[in-house]
Amino acid sequence: EFMFRYTHQLGHMVNPQTQYFPDRMFTLRYNALKEGKNHPAITIGLHDVSEALGATSATPWFLSTYLVASKTLYTNFVSISPSIGYAYDVFGSARPMIFDGVFAGFELTPNALPYITAVAEYDSSNFNVALKTTVLGHLHFAVGLLDMQALSGFFTYRFNLSNR
């Protein structure tokens, strides 16, 4: 999986005087082991590829490498997808990483409303909650609370480059 993300904090002026510029980053994730009946999926990831490779130092907010295990469990009423992982600095960055250490969470999707998912997570420093949905198969939206205080949200357009 390859992703580009542009993150802008509302209310922050973008200019040299404030020294604030929106964060831009590329992310790579590789599903090393697909989920099976008796074992979880295992994924290896790298957030902020250009910072990790030393190509930039302008957007250091989300640099991290991680390993995560996830498994979906099904009941008559909901599907529950717990995950647990560990984020670490394999590149020896001197900058503090926003994701560092153990993280965990779960997603809960009611069978009666398969297009709405509730999310709760611990991101290695804060507890967060959200609701997310998918529209027309490609548009993904979420709204949530970061650290149970700050309103946050996102929208994405996702597509597959191949049908495999």
C-alpha positions as CSV (number, residue, x, y, z in Angstrom):
1,E,0.0,0.0,0.0
2,F,1.3,3.4,-0.9
3,M,-0.3,6.6,0.4
4,F,0.3,10.3,0.2
5,R,-1.1,12.5,3.0
6,Y,-1.5,16.2,3.4
7,T,-2.3,17.4,6.9
8,H,-3.2,21.0,7.7
9,Q,-4.2,22.1,11.2
10,L,-7.1,24.5,11.0
11,G,-6.5,28.0,12.4
12,H,-2.8,28.0,11.7
13,M,-1.4,30.6,9.3
14,V,0.9,29.2,6.7
15,N,3.8,31.5,6.3
16,P,7.5,31.9,7.3
17,Q,6.7,34.2,10.3
18,T,4.6,31.5,12.0
19,Q,7.0,28.8,10.9
20,Y,4.0,26.6,10.3
21,F,3.7,24.6,7.1
22,P,1.2,21.7,6.5
23,D,2.7,18.3,6.8
24,R,3.1,16.2,3.7
25,M,4.2,12.6,3.7
26,F,4.4,9.4,1.9
27,T,3.6,6.1,3.7
28,L,4.4,2.5,2.7
29,R,2.7,-0.5,4.2
30,Y,3.3,-4.1,3.4
31,N,1.0,-6.9,4.5
32,A,3.6,-9.6,5.4
33,L,1.0,-12.2,6.4
34,K,-2.6,-12.3,5.3
35,E,-5.2,-12.9,8.0
36,G,-6.2,-16.6,8.3
37,K,-8.8,-18.5,10.2
38,N,-6.5,-19.1,13.1
39,H,-3.9,-16.3,12.8
40,P,-3.9,-12.5,12.5
41,A,-2.7,-10.4,9.6
42,I,0.8,-8.9,10.1
43,T,1.6,-5.6,8.6
44,I,4.9,-3.7,8.5
45,G,4.8,0.1,7.9
46,L,6.8,3.2,7.4
47,H,5.3,6.7,7.8
48,D,7.0,9.6,6.3
49,V,9.4,7.9,3.8
50,S,11.2,11.1,2.7
51,E,12.1,12.0,6.4
52,A,13.3,8.5,7.1
53,L,15.6,8.6,4.0
54,G,16.9,12.0,5.0
55,A,15.4,13.7,1.9
56,T,13.6,16.4,4.0
57,S,13.5,17.7,7.5
58,A,10.6,20.1,6.9
59,T,7.8,17.7,7.9
60,P,8.9,15.6,10.8
61,W,5.6,15.1,12.7
62,F,4.7,11.6,11.8
63,L,8.0,9.7,11.1
64,S,7.6,6.1,12.4
65,T,8.1,2.5,11.6
66,Y,5.8,-0.1,13.0
67,L,4.7,-3.7,13.1
68,V,1.0,-4.5,13.7
69,A,-1.2,-7.6,14.1
70,S,-4.9,-7.5,13.4
71,K,-7.7,-10.0,13.3
72,T,-11.4,-9.7,12.5
73,L,-13.9,-11.6,14.6
74,Y,-17.5,-12.1,13.5
75,T,-20.7,-12.4,15.5
76,N,-24.4,-12.4,14.6
77,F,-24.6,-8.7,15.3
78,V,-21.2,-7.1,14.7
79,S,-17.7,-7.6,13.4
80,I,-14.9,-6.6,15.8
81,S,-11.4,-6.0,14.5
82,P,-8.9,-5.6,17.3
83,S,-5.3,-4.7,16.6
84,I,-2.1,-4.3,18.5
85,G,1.3,-3.0,17.4
86,Y,4.6,-1.5,18.2
87,A,6.1,1.7,16.7
88,Y,9.9,2.1,16.8
89,D,12.6,4.2,15.3
90,V,14.8,2.0,13.1
91,F,16.5,5.0,11.5
92,G,17.9,6.6,14.7
93,S,16.1,9.9,14.2
94,A,17.0,12.5,16.8
95,R,13.5,14.0,16.5
96,P,10.7,12.8,18.8
97,M,8.2,10.5,17.0
98,I,4.5,11.0,17.5
99,F,4.0,7.2,17.4
100,D,6.5,5.5,19.7
101,G,5.9,2.3,21.6
102,V,2.8,0.1,22.0
103,F,-0.4,1.0,20.3
104,A,-3.8,-0.8,20.1
105,G,-7.3,-0.4,19.1
106,F,-10.5,-1.9,17.7
107,E,-13.1,-1.3,15.1
108,L,-16.7,-2.3,15.6
109,T,-19.1,-2.6,12.6
110,P,-22.8,-3.5,13.2
111,N,-24.0,-6.0,10.7
112,A,-27.3,-4.0,10.3
113,L,-25.2,-0.8,9.3
114,P,-22.1,-2.2,7.5
115,Y,-21.2,1.3,6.2
116,I,-20.6,2.7,9.6
117,T,-17.7,1.8,11.9
118,A,-16.9,2.9,15.4
119,V,-13.2,3.1,16.3
120,A,-11.4,3.3,19.6
121,E,-7.6,3.4,19.9
122,Y,-4.6,4.1,22.0
123,D,-2.0,5.6,19.6
124,S,1.0,5.1,22.0
125,S,0.3,8.3,23.9
126,N,-3.4,9.3,23.6
127,F,-6.9,7.7,23.5
128,N,-8.9,8.5,20.5
129,V,-12.4,7.7,19.2
130,A,-14.1,8.1,15.8
131,L,-16.9,7.1,13.5
132,K,-16.0,6.4,9.9
133,T,-18.0,5.5,6.7
134,T,-17.4,4.7,3.1
135,V,-19.5,6.1,0.3
136,L,-19.7,4.8,-3.3
137,G,-16.9,2.2,-2.5
138,H,-14.0,4.7,-2.7
139,L,-14.8,7.8,-0.6
140,H,-13.9,7.4,3.0
141,F,-14.9,9.9,5.7
142,A,-14.3,10.0,9.5
143,V,-14.9,12.3,12.4
144,G,-13.4,11.8,15.8
145,L,-11.8,13.1,19.0
146,L,-8.1,13.1,19.4
147,D,-7.0,12.6,23.0
148,M,-10.8,12.7,23.8
149,Q,-10.6,16.5,23.3
150,A,-9.7,17.8,19.9
151,L,-12.2,17.4,17.0
152,S,-10.5,15.7,14.0
153,G,-11.6,14.2,10.7
154,F,-10.5,13.1,7.3
155,F,-11.6,12.2,3.9
156,T,-9.8,10.0,1.4
157,Y,-10.3,8.6,-2.0
158,R,-9.0,5.0,-2.3
159,F,-8.5,2.8,-5.3
160,N,-6.6,-0.3,-6.3
161,L,-3.9,-0.2,-9.0
162,S,-4.6,-3.8,-9.9
163,N,-7.4,-6.3,-9.5
164,R,-5.2,-8.9,-7.8
